[in-house]
PDB file of N, CA and C in Angstrom:
ATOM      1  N   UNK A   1     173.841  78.958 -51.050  1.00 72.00           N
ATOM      2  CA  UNK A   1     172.458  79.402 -51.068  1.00 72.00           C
ATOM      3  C   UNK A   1     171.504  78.259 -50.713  1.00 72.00           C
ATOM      4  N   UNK A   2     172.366  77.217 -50.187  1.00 84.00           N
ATOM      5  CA  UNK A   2     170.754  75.979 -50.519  1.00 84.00           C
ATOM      6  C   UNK A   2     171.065  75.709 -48.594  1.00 84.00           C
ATOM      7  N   UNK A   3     171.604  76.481 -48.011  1.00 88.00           N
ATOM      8  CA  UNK A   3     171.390  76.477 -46.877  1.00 88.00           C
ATOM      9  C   UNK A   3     170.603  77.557 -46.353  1.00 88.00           C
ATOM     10  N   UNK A   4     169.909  77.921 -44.826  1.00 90.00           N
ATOM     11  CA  UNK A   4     169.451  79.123 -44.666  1.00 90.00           C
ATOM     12  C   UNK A   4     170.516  79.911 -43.612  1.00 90.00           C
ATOM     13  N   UNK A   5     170.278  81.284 -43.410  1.00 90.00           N
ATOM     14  CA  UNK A   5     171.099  81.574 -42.683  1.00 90.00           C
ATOM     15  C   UNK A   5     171.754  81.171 -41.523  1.00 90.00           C
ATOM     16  N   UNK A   6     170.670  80.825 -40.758  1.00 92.00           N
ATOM     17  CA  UNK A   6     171.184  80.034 -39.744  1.00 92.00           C
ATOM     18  C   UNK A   6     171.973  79.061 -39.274  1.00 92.00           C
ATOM     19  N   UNK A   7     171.588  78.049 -40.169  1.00 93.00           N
ATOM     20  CA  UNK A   7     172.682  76.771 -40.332  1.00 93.00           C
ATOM     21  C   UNK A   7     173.652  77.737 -41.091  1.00 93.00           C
ATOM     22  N   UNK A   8     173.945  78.556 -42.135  1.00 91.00           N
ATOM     23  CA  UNK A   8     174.837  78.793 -42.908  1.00 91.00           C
ATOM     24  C   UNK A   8     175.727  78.879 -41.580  1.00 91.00           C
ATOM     25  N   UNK A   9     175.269  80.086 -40.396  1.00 92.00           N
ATOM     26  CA  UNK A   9     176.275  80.690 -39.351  1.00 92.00           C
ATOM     27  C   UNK A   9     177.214  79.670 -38.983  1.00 92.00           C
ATOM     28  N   UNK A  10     176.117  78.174 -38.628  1.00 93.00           N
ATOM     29  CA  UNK A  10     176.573  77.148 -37.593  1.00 93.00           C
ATOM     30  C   UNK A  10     178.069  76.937 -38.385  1.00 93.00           C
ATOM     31  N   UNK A  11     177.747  76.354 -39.575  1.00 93.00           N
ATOM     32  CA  UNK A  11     178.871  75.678 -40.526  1.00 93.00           C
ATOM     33  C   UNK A  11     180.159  76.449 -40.652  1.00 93.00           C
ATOM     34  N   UNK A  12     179.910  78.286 -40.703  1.00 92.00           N
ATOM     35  CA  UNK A  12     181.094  78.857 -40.372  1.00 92.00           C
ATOM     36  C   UNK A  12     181.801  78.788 -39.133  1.00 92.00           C
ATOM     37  N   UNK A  13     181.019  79.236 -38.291  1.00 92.00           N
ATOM     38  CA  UNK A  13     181.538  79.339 -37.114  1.00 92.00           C
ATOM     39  C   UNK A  13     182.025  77.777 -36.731  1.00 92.00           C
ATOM     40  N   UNK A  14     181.489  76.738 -37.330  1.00 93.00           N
ATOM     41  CA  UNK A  14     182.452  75.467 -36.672  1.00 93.00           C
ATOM     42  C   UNK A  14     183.473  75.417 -37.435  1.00 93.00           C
ATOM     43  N   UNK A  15     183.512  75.484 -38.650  1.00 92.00           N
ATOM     44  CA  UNK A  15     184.975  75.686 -39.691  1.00 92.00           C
ATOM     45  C   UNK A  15     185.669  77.122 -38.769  1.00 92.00           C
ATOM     46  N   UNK A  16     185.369  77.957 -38.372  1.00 90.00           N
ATOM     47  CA  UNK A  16     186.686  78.552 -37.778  1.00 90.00           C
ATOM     48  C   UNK A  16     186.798  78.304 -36.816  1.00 90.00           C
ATOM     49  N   UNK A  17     186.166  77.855 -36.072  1.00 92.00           N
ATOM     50  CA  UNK A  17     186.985  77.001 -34.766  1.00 92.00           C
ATOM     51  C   UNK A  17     187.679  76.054 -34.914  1.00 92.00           C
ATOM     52  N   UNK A  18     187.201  75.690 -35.764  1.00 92.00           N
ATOM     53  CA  UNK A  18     188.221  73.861 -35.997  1.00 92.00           C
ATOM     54  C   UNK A  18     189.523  74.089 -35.531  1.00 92.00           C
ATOM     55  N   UNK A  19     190.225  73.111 -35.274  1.00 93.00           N
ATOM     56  CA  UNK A  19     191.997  73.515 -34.816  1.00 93.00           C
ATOM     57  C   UNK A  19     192.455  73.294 -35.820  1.00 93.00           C
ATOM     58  N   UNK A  20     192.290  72.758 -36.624  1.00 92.00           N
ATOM     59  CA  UNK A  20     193.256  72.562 -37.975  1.00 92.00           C
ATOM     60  C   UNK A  20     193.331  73.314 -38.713  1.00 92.00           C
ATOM     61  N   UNK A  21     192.505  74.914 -38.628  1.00 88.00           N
ATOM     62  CA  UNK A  21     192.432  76.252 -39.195  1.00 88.00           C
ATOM     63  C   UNK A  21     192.251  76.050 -40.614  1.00 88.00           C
ATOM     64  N   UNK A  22     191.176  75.625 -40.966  1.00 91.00           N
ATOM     65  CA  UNK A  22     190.867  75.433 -42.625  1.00 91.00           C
ATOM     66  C   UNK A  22     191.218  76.408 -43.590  1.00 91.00           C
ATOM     67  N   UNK A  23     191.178  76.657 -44.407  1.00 89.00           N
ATOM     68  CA  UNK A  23     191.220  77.539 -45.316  1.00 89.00           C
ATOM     69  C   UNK A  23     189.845  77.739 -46.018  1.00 89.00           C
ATOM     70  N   UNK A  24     188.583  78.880 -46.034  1.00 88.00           N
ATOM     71  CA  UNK A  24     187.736  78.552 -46.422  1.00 88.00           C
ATOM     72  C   UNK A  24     187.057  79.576 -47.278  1.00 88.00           C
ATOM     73  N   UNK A  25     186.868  79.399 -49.098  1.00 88.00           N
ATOM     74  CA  UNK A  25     186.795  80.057 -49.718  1.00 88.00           C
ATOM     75  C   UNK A  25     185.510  80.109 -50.452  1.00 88.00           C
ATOM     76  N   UNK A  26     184.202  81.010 -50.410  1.00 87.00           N
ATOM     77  CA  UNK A  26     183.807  81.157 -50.692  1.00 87.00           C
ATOM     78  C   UNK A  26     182.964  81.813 -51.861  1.00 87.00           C
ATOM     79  N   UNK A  27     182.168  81.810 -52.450  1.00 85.00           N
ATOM     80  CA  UNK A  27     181.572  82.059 -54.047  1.00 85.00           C
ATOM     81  C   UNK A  27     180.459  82.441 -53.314  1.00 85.00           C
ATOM     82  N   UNK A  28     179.560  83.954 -53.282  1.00 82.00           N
ATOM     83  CA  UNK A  28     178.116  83.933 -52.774  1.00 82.00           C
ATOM     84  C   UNK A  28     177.898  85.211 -52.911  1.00 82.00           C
ATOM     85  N   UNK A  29     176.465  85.291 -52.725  1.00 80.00           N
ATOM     86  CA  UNK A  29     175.888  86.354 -53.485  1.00 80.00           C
ATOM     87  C   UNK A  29     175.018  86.992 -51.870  1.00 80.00           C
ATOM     88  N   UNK A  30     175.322  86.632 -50.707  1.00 84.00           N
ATOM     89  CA  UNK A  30     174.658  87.112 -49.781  1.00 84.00           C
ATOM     90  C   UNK A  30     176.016  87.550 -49.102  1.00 84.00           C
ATOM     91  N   UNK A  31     175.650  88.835 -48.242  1.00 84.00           N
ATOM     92  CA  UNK A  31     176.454  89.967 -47.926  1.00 84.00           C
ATOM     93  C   UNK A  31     176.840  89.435 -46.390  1.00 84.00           C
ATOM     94  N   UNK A  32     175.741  88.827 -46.073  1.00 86.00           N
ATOM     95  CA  UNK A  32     176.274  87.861 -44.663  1.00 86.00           C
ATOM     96  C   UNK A  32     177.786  87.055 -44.542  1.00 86.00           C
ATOM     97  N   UNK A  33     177.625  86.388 -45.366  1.00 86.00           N
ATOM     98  CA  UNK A  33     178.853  85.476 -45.464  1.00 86.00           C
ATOM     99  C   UNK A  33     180.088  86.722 -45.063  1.00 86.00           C
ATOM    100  N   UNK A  34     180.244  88.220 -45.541  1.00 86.00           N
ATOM    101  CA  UNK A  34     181.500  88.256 -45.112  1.00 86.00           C
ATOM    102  C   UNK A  34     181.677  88.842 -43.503  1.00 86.00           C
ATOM    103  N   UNK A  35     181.123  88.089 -42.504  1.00 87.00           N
ATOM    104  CA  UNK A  35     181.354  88.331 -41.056  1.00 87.00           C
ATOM    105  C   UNK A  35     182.160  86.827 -40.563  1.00 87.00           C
ATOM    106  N   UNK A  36     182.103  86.179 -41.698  1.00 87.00           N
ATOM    107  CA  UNK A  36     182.699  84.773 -41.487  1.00 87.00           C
ATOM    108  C   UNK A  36     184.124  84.889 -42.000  1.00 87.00           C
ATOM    109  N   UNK A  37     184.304  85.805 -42.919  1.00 86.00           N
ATOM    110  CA  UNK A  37     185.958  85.654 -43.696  1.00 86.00           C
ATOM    111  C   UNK A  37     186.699  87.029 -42.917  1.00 86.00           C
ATOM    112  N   UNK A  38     188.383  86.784 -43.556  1.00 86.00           N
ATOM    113  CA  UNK A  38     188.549  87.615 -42.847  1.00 86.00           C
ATOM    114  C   UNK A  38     189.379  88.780 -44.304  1.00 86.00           C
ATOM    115  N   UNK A  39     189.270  87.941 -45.118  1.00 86.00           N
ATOM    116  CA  UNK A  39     189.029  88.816 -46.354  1.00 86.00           C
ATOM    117  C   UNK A  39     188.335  88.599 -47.396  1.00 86.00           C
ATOM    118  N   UNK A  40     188.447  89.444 -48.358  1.00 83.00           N
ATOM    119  CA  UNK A  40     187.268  89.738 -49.638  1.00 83.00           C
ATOM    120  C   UNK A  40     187.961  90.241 -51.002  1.00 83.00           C
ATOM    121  N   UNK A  41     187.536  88.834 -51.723  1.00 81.00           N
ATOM    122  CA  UNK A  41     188.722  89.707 -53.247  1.00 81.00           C
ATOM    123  C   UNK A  41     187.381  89.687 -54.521  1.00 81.00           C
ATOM    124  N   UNK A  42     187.836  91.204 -54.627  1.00 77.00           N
ATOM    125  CA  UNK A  42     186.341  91.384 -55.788  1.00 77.00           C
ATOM    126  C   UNK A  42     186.829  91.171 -57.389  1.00 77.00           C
ATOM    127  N   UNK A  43     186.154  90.082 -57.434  1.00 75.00           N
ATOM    128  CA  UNK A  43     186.547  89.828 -58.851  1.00 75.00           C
ATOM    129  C   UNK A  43     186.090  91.093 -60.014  1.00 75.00           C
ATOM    130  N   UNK A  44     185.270  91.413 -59.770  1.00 73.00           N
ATOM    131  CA  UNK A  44     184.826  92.899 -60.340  1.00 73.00           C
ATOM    132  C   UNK A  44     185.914  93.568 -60.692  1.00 73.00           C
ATOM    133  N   UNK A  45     186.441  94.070 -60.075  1.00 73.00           N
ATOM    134  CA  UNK A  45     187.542  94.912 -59.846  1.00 73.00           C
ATOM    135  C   UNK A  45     188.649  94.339 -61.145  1.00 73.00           C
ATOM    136  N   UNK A  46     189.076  93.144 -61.243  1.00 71.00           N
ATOM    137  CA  UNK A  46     190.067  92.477 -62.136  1.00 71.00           C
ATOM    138  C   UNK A  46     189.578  92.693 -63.591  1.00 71.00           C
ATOM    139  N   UNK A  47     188.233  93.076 -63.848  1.00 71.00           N
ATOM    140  CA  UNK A  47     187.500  93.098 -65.340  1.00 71.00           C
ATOM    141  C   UNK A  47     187.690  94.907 -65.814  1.00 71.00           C
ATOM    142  N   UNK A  48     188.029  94.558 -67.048  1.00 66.00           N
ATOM    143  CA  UNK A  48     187.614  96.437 -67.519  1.00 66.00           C
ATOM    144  C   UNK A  48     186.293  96.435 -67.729  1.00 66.00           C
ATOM    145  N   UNK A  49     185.402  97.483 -67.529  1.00 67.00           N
ATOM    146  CA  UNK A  49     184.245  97.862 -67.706  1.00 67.00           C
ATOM    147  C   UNK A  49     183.666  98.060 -69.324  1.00 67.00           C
ATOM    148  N   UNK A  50     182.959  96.990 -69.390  1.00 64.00           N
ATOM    149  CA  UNK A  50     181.996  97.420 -71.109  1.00 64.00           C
ATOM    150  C   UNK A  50     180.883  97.883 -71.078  1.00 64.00           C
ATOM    151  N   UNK A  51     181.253  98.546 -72.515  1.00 69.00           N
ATOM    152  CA  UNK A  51     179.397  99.415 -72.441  1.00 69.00           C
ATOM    153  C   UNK A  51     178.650  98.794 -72.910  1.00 69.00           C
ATOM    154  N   UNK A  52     178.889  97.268 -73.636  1.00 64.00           N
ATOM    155  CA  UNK A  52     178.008  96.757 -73.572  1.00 64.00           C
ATOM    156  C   UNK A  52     178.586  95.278 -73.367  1.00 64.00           C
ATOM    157  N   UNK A  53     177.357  94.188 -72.910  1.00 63.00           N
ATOM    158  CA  UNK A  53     177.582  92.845 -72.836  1.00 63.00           C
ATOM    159  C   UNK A  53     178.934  91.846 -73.754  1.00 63.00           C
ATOM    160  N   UNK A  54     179.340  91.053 -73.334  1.00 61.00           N
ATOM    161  CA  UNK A  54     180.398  90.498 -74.399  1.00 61.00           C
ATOM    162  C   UNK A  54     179.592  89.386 -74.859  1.00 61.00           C
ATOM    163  N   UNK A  55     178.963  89.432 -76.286  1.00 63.00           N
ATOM    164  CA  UNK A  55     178.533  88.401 -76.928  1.00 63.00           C
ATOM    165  C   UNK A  55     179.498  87.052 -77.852  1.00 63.00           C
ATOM    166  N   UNK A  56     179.498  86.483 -78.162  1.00 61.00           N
ATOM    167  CA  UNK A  56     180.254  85.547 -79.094  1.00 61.00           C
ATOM    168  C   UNK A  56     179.846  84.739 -79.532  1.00 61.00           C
ATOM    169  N   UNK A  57     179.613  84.689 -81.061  1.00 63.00           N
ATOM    170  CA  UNK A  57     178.576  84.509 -81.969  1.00 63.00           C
ATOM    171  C   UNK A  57     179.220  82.558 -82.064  1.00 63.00           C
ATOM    172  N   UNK A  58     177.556  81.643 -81.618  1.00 58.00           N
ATOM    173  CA  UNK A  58     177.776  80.649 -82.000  1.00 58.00           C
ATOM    174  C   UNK A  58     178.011  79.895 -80.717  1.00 58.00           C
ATOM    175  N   UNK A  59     178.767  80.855 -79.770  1.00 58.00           N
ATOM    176  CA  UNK A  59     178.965  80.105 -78.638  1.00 58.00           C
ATOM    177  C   UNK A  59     178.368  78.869 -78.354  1.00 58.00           C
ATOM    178  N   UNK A  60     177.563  79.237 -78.186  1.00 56.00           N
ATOM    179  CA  UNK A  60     176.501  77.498 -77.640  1.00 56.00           C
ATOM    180  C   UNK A  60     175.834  76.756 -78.470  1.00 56.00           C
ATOM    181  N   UNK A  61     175.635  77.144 -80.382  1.00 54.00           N
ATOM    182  CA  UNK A  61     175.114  76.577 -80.808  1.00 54.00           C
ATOM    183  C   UNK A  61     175.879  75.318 -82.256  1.00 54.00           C
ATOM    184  N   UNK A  62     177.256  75.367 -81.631  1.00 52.00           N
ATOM    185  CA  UNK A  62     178.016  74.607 -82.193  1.00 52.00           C
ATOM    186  C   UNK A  62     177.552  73.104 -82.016  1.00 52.00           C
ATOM    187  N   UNK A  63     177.205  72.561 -83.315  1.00 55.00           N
ATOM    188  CA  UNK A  63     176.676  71.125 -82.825  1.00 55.00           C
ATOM    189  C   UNK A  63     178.036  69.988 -82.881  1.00 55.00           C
ATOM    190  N   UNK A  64     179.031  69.928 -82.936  1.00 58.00           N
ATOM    191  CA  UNK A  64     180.211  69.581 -83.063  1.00 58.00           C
ATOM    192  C   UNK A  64     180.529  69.138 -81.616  1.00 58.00           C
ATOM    193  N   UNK A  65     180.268  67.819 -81.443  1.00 56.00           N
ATOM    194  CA  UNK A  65     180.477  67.395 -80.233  1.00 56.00           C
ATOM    195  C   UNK A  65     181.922  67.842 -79.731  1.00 56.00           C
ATOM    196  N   UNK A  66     182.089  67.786 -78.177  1.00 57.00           N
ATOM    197  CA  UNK A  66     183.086  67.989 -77.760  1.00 57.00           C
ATOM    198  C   UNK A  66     184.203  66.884 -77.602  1.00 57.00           C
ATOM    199  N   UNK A  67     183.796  65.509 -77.484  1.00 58.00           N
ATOM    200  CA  UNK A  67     184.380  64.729 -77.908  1.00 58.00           C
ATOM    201  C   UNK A  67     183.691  63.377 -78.200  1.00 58.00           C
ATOM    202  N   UNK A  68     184.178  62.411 -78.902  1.00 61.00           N
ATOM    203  CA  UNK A  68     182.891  61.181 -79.228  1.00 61.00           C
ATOM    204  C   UNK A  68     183.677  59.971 -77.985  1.00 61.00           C
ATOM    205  N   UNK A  69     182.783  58.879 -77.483  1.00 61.00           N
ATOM    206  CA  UNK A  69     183.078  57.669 -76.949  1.00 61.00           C
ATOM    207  C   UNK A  69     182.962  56.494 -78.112  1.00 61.00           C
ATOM    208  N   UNK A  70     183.994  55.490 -77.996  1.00 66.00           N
ATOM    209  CA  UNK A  70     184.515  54.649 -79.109  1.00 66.00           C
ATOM    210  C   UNK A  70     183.525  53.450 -77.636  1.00 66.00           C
ATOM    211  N   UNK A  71     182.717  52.709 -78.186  1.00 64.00           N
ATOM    212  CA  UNK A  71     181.695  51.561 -77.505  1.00 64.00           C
ATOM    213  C   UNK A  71     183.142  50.409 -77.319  1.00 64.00           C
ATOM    214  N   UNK A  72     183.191  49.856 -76.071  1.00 64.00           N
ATOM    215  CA  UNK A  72     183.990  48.863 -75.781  1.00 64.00           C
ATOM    216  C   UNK A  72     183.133  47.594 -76.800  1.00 64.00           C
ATOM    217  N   UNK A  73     184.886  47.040 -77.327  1.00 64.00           N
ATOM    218  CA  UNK A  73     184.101  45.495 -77.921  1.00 64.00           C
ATOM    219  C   UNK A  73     183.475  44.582 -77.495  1.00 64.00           C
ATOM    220  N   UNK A  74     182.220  44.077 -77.625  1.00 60.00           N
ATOM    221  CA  UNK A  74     181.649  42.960 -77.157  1.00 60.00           C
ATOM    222  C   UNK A  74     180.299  43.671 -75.791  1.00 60.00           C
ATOM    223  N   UNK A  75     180.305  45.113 -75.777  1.00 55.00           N
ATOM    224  CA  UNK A  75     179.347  45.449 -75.226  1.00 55.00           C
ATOM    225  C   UNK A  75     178.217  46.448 -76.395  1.00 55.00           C
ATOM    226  N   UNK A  76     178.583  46.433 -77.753  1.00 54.00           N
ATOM    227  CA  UNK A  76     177.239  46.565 -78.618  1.00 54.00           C
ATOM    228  C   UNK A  76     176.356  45.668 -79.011  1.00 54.00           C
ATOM    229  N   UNK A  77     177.338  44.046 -78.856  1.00 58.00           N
ATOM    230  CA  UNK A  77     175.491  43.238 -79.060  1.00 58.00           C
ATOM    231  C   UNK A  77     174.872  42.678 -77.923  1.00 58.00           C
ATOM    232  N   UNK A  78     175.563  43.177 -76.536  1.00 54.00           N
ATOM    233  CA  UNK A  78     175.060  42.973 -75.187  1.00 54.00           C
ATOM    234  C   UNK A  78     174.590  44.254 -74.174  1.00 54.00           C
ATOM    235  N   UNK A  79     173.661  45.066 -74.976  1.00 53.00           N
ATOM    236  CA  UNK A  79     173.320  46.126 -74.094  1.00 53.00           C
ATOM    237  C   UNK A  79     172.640  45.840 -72.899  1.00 53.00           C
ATOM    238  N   UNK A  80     173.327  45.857 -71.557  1.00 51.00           N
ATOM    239  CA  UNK A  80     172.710  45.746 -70.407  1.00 51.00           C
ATOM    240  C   UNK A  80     171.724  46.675 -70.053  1.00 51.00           C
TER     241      UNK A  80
END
């Protein structure tokens, strides 16, 4: 998305010309992109359908770091 269409085209169309035949997999939310692939796998499809949102209580407000850093010796009384 942080390209515009235009350049987006250029960048495909030179990745499938390339001779080394890239492999090129895309994530995007514009309907353009699929004239560039030559397939399409809908992740949609892999999910069962809920009637409502999946919440999970706490998720993000765990203050429990994910992990701590131990300060190398001899760089706490020399903070650069």
């Amino acid at each position: 998305s942080a390209l515009d269409e235009a350049t987006e085209a250029q960048l495909y169309c030179l990745l499938r010309a390339a001779p080394w035949r890239p492999t090129v997999v895309s994530v995007s939310h514009r309907s353009t992109l699929r004239n560039f692939h030559d397939r399409v796998l809908d992740v949609a499809a892999f999910s069962p359908p809920r009637e409502q949102p999946l919440r999970v209580p706490g998720a993000f407000i765990d203050p429990t770091p994910a992990f701590t850093v131990t300060p190398l010796a001899g760089l706490a009384d020399n903070p650069a």
